[in-house]
Coordinates of C-alpha atoms in Angstrom, one line a residue:
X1 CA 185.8 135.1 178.0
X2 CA 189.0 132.6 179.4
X3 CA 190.1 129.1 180.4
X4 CA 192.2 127.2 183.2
X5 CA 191.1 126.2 186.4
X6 CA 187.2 126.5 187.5
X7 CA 186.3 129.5 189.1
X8 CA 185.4 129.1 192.9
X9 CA 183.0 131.1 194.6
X10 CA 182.8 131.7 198.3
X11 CA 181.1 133.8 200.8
X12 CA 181.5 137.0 199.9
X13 CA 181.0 136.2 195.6
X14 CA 184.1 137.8 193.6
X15 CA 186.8 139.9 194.7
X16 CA 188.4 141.4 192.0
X17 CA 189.1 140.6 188.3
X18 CA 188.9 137.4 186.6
X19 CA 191.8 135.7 185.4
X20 CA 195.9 135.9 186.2
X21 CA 197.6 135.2 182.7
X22 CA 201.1 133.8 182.9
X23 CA 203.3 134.2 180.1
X24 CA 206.3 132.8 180.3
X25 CA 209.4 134.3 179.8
X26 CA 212.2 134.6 177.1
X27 CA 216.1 133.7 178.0
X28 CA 217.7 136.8 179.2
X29 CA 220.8 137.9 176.5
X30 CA 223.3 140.4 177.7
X31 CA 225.2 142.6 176.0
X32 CA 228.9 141.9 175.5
X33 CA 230.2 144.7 177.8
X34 CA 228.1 143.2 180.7
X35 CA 229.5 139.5 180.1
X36 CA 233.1 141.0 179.9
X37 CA 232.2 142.3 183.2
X38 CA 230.4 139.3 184.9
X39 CA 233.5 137.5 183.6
X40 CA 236.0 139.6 185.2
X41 CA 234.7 139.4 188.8
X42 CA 236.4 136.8 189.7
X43 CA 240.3 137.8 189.1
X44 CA 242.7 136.8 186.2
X45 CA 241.9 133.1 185.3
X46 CA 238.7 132.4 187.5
X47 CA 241.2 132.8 191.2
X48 CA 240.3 134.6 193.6
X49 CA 241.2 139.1 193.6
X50 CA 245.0 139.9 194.3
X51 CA 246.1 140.1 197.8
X52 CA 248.5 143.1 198.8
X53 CA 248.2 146.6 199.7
X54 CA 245.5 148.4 199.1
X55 CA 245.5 151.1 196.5
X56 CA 244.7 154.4 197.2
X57 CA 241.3 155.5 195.4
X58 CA 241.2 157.7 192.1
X59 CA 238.5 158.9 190.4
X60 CA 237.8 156.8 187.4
X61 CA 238.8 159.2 183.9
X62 CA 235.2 159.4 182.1
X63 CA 235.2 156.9 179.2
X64 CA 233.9 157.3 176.1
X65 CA 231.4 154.6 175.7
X66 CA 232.3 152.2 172.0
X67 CA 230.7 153.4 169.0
X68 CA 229.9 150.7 166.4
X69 CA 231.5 151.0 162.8
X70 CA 227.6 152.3 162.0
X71 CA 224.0 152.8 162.9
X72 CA 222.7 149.8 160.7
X73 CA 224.5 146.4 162.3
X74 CA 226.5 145.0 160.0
X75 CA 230.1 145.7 158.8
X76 CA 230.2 147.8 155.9
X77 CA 233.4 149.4 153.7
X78 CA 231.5 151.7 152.2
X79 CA 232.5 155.1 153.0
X80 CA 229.6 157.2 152.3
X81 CA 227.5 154.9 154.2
X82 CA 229.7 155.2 157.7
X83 CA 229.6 158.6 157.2
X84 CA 225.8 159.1 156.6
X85 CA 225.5 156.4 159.7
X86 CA 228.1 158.9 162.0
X87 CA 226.4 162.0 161.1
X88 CA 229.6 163.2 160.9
X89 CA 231.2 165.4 157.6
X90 CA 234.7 163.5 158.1
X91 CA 233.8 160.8 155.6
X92 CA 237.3 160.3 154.2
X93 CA 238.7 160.0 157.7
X94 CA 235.7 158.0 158.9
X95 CA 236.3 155.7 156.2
X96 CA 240.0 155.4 156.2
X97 CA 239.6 154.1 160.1
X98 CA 236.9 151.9 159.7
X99 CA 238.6 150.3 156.3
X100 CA 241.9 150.1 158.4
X101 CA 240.1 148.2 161.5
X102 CA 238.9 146.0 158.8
X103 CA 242.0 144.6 157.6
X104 CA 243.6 144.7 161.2
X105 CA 240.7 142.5 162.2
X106 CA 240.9 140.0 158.7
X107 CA 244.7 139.7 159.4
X108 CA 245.9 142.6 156.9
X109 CA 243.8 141.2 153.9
X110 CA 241.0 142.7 151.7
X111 CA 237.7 144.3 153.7
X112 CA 235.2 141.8 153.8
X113 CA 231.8 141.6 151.2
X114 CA 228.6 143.6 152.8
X115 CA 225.9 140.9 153.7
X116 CA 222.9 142.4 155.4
X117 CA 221.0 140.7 157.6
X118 CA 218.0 138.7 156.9
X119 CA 214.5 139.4 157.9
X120 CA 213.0 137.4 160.4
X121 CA 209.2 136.9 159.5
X122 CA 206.7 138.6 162.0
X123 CA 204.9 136.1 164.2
X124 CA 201.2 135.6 163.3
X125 CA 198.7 137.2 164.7
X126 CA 196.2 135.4 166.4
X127 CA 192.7 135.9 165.7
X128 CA 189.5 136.5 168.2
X129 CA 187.8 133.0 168.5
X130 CA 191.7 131.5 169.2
X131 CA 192.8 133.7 171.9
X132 CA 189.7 132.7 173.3
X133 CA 190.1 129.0 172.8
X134 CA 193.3 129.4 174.5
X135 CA 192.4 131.1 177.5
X136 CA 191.0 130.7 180.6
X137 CA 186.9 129.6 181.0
X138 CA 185.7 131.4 184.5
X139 CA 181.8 130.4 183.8
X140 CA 181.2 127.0 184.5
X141 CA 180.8 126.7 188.4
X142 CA 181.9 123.1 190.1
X143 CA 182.1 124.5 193.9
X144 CA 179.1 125.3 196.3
X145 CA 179.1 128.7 198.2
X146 CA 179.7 128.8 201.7
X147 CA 176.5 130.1 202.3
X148 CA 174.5 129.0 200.2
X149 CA 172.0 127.8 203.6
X150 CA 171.5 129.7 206.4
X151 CA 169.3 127.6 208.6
X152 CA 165.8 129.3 207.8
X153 CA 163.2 128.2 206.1
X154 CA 163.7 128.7 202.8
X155 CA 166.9 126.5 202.6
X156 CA 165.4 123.7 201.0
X157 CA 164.2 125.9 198.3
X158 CA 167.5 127.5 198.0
X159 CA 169.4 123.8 197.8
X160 CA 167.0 123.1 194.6
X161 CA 167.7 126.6 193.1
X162 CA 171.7 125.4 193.3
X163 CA 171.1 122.0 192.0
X164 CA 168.8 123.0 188.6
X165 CA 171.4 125.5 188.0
X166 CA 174.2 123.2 188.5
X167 CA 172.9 121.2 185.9
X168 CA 171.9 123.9 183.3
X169 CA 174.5 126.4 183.5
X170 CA 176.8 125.9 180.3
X171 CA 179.8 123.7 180.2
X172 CA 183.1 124.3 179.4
X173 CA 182.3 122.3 176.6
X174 CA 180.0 123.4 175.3
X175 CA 181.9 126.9 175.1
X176 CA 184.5 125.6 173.5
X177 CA 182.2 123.8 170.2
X178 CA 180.7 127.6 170.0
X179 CA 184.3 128.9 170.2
X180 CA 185.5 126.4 167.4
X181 CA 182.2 126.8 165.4
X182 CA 183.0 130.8 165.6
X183 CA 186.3 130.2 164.7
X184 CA 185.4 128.2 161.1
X185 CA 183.1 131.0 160.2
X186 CA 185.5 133.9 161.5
X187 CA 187.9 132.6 159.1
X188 CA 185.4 131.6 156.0
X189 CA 183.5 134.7 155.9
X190 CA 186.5 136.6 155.8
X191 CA 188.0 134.9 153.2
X192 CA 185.0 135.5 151.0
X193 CA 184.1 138.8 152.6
X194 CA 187.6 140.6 153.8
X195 CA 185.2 143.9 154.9
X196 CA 183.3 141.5 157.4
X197 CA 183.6 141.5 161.6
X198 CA 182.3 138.4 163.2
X199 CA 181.7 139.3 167.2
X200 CA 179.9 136.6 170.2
X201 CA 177.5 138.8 171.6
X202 CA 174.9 137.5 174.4
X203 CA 174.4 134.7 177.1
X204 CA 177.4 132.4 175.3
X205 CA 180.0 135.8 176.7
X206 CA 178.1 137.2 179.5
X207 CA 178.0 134.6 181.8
X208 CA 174.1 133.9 182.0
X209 CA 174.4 130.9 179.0
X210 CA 172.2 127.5 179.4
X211 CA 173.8 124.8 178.1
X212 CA 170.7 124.5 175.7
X213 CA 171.6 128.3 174.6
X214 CA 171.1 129.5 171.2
X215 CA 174.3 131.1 170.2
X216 CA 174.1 134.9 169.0
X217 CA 176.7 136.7 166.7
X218 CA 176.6 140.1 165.5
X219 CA 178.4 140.9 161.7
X220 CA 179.5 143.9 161.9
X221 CA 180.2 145.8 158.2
X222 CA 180.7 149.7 157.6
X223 CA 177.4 151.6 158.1
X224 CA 176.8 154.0 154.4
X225 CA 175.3 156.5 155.1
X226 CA 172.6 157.0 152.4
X227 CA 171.2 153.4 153.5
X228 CA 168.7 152.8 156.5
X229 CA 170.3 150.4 159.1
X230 CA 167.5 147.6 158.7
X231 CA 167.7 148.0 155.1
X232 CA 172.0 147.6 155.0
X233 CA 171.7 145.1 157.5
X234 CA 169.6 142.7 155.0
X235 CA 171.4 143.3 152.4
X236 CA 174.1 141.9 153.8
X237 CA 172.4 138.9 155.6
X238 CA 171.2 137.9 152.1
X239 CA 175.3 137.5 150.9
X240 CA 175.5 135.5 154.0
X241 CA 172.6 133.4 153.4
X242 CA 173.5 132.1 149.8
X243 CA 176.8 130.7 151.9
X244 CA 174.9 129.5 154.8
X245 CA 172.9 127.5 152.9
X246 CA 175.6 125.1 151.7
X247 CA 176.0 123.7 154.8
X248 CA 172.5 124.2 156.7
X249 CA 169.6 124.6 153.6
X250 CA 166.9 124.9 156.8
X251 CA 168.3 128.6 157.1
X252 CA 166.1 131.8 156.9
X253 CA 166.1 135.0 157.3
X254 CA 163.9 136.6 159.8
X255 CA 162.7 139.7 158.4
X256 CA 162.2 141.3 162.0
X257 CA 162.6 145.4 163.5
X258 CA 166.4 143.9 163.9
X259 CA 166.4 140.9 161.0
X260 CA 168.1 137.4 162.0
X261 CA 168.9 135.1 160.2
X262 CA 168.8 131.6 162.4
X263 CA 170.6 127.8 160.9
X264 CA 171.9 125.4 162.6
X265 CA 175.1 123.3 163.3
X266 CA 174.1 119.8 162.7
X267 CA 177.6 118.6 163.9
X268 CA 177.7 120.0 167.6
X269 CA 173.7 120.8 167.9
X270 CA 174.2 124.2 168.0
X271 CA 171.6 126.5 167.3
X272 CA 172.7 129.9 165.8
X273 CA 171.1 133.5 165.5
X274 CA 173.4 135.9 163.6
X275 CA 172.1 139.9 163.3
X276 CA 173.9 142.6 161.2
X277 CA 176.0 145.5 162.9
X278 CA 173.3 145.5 166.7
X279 CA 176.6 146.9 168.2
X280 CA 174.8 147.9 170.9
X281 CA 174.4 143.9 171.8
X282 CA 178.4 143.7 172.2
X283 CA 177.9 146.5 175.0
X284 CA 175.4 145.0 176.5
X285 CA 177.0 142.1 177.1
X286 CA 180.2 143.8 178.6
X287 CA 177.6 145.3 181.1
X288 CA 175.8 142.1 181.9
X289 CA 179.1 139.9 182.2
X290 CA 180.2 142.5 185.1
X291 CA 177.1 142.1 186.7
X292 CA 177.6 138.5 187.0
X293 CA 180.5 138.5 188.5
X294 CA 179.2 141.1 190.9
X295 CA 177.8 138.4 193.7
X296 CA 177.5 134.7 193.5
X297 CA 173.7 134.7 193.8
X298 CA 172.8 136.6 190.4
X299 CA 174.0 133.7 187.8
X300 CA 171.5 131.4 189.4
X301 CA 168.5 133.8 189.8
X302 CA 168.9 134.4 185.8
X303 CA 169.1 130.8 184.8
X304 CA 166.5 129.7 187.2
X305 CA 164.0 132.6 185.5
X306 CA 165.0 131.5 182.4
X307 CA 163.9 127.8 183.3
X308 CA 160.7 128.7 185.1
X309 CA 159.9 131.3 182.3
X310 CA 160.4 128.5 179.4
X311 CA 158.3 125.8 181.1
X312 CA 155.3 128.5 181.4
X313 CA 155.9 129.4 178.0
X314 CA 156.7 132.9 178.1
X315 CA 160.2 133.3 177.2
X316 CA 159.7 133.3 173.4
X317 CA 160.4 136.4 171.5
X318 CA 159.1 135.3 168.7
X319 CA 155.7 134.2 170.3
X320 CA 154.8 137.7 171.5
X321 CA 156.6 136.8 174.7
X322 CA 159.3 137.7 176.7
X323 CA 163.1 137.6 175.3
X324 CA 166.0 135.7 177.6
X325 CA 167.3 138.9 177.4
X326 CA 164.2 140.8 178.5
X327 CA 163.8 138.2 181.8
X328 CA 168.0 138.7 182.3
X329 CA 167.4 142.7 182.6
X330 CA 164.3 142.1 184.8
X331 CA 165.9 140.2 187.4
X332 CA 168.9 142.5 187.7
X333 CA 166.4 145.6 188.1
X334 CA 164.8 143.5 191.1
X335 CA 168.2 143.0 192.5
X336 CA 168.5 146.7 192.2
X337 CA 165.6 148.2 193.8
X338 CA 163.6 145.0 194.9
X339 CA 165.2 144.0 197.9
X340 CA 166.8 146.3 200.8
X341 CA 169.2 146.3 200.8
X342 CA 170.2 145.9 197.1
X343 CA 172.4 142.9 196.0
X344 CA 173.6 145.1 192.6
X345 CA 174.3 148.7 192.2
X346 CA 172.9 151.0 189.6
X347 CA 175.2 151.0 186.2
X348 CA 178.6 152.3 186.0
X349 CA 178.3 152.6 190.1
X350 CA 180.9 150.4 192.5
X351 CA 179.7 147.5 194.5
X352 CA 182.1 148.2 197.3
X353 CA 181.1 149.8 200.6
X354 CA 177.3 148.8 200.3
X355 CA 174.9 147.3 202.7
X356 CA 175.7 143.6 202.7
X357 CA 172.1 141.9 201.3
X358 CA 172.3 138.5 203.2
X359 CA 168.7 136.7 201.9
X360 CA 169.7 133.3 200.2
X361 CA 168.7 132.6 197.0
X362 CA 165.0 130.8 197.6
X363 CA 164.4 133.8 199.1
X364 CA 165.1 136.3 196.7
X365 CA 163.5 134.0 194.0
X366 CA 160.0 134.2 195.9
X367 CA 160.4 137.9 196.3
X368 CA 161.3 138.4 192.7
X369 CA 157.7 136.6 191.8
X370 CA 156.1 138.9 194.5
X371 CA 157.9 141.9 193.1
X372 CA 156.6 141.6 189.2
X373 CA 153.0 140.2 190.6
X374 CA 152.4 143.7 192.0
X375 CA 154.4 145.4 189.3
X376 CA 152.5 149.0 188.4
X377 CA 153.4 148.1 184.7
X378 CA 150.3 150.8 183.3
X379 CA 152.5 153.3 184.9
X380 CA 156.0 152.3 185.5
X381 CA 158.9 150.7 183.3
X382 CA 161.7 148.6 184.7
X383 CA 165.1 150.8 184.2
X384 CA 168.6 148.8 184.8
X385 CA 170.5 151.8 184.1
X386 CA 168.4 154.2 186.4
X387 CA 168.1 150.9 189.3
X388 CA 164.7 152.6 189.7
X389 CA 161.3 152.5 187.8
X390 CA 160.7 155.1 185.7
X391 CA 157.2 156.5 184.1
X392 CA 156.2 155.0 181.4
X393 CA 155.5 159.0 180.1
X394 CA 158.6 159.4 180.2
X395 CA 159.9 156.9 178.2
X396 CA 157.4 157.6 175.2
X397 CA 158.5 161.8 175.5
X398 CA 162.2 159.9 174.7
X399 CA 161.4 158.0 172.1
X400 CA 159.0 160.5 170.7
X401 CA 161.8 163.3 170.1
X402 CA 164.5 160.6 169.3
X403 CA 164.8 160.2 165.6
X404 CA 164.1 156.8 164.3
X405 CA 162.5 155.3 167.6
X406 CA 158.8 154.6 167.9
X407 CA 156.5 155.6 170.8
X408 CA 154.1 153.2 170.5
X409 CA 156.4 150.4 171.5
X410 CA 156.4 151.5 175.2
X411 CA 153.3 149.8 176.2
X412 CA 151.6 146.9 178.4
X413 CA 155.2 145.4 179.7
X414 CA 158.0 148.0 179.3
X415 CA 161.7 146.8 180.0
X416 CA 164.3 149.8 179.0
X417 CA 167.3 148.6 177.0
X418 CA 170.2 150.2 179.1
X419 CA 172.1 151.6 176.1
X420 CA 170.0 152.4 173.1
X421 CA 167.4 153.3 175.9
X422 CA 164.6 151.1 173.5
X423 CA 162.1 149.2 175.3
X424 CA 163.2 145.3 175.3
X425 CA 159.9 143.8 175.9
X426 CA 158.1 145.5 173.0
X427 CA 157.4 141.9 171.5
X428 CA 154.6 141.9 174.0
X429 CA 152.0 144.0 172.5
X430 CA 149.0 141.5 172.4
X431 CA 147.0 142.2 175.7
X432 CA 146.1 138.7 176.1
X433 CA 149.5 137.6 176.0
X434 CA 150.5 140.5 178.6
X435 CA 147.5 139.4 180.8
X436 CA 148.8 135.4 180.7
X437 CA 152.8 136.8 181.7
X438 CA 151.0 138.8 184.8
X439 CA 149.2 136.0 185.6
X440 CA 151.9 133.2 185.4
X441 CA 154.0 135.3 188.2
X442 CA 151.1 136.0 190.6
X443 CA 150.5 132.0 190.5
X444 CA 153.6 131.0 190.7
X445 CA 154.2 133.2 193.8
X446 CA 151.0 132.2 195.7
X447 CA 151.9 128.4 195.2
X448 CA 155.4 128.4 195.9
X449 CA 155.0 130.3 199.2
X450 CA 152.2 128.4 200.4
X451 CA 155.1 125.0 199.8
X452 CA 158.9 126.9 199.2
X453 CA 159.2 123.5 197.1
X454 CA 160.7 124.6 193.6
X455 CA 158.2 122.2 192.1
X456 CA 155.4 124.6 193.6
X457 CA 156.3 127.5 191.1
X458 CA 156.4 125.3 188.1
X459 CA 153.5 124.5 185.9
X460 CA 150.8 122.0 187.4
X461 CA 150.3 118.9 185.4

């Protein structure tokens, strides 16, 4: 994800891909031929060509271009080597003419001594975290769109949407302390652990960060065959814990369907969740950084849910709630199918030559509320990668002939994980819980379209 000047939206959101990287560019070197040639333009002794008559054309005699003394750059008087150079069975003659050129060239005296050249050393590599610290940052916004208000009612609403997500959205600074923080522990762990991948996976890459983000990394390590995944993946948490430690003793390791293990970075107040080979998380977050790039409105919608969901108190995973990336999938699938017509196309589909959706952003907030207040969720899970709703039925007949994956997870809220096809939301499972999440969006809706005041939809004191 890259770093130069700010990104700028405008009317119509993005127009094509991200970033123009120049390089710049090495000194041209010609060959000796060509500067023999550039040199000779001009006449004898820089004047200008010889005046006179004319000469009458004739074809040019076909030349035979130079050949070197051999194939390997250097001089050598070695006979056998010329000829094995050459390719050619003449190695007394071969080496006769090249010794003779030698002592013509030296002034008559003995053939010089071989030296071969030296080796130049090959130019570092750079590694992930500083190819990312070098480059462009297109996230953090600084400009207002040009239409963002559109004269209707809901334009105050939509000014306070801009302004809270102005403010939240992460900084270019803060993307560069998780950059350097990845960076430390790139290079650490794989001076203690050569085998070991460190990948950014989540909000910090896609696009949809908070500044107050936790930051998520996925180390990735050889699957073995004869081990479960859950079972290799904690095994190899545990050798990263006993390091972790040192710096952060506060660390644990969440022993969850996917185990975590969470510590902190005292020194820039970062807050870290690191899982073991959830490749599918570095996929997902390809897909999610396209769609936010897609239109100018989406970023805002996320990291407004995200707000409004934390101050209700239902955006903890680990609460029985809903995950940031649960609420991130949600509001794409209303952007999908919620509104007509749709602001984002179904997965792996173009966005060009669709129905322009022209409803500002207070208004597709309000109608987002609506949409999940009336949500058949007994019957109907929320699909990104279908942009419909699909039966619930059918999801549980997936999972039920898919090895590994449990049935029973697809019930009460159901949100299908685009790649593994797993349901996202599965952390809600307490009815209670389920009934308070329903709850929050039907209130939320009824208050703030009785007052389209962005204080309306937030809890009442």
């Amino acid at each position: 994800m890259n770093e130069g000047a700010p990104m700028m939206y405008n009317g119509g959101g993005f127009d094509g891909p991200g970033g123009v990287y120049m390089v710049q560019g090495q000194a041209r070197h010609y060959p000796l031929e060509m500067l023999q040639v550039m040199g000779g333009m001009g006449g004898r002794g820089g004047g200008s060509p010889r005046q006179g008559t004319p000469r009458r054309w004739q074809p040019r005699k076909d030349r035979q271009p130079l050949k070197p003394d051999n194939a390997f750059g250097y001089d050598s008087d070695d006979s056998s080597l010329s000829s094995n150079a050459s390719g050619s069975n003449k190695s007394s003659d071969k080496g006769e003419s090249s010794s003779k050129r030698e002592r013509e060239r030296d002034g008559g005296g003995a053939a010089r001594e071989w030296r071969g050249r030296g080796r130049r050393d090959p130019r570092p590599r750079r590694i992930a975290p500083e190819r990312f610290l070098s480059a462009a940052y297109p996230f953090q916004v600084k400009f207002t769109p040009d239409n963002l208000l559109n004269g209707s009612q809901y334009d105050t609403l939509s000014q306070e949407i801009w302004d809270k997500f102005m403010k939240s959205q992460q900084t270019e600074e803060t993307f560069r302390k998780k950059m350097n923080l990845w960076r430390y522990l790139y290079i650490t762990i794989k001076s203690i652990f050569p085998r070991y991948g460190l990948y950014v996976v989540g909000s910090t890459m896609s696009g949809f960060g908070l500044d107050s983000s936790d930051m998520d990394l996925c180390l990735y390590v050889r699957a073995l065959a004869d081990l479960e995944p859950r079972a290799h993946a904690l095994v190899h948490l545990n050798h990263i814990l006993g390091y972790i430690k040192s710096f952060d003793p506060s660390a644990e390791l969440i022993h969850a369907k996917v185990p975590i293990l969470k510590f902190r970075d005292e020194r820039n107040g970062l807050q870290v969740d690191l899982n073991c080979n959830n490749v599918v998380g570095i996929r997902n977050t390809n897909l999610l950084y396209c769609y936010s790039r897609m239109d100018w409105r989406v970023r805002p919608l996320v990291a407004l849910t995200k707000l409004w969901a934390r101050a209700h108190r239902i955006n903890d995973a680990r609460r029985r709630t809903l995950s940031s990336y649960a609420l991130t999938l949600m509001v794409i699938h209303f952007l999908q199918c919620g509104t007509s017509p749709a602001v984002l196309p179904r997965a792996g589909e173009a966005s060009r030559g669709r129905a322009h959706n022209r409803c500002s952003l207070g208004e597709l907030f309000l109608s987002m509320l609506k949409y999940y207040a009336d949500f058949p969720y007994e019957h109907m899970a929320v699909s990104v990668r279908a942009a419909r709703r699909v039966p619930v039925w059918e999801c549980r007949a997936r999972a039920a002939a898919q090895p590994g994956a449990d049935a029973a997870h697809w019930k009460l809220l159901c949100v299908e994980e685009p790649f593994d096809l797993t349901n996202t939301a599965r952390t809600v499972y307490d009815p209670e819980t389920f009934e308070k999440i329903v709850e929050t969006f039907r209130d939320s809706h009824a208050r703030l379209a009785a007052g389209l005041r962005l204080q309306d939809s937030w809890p009442q004191r």
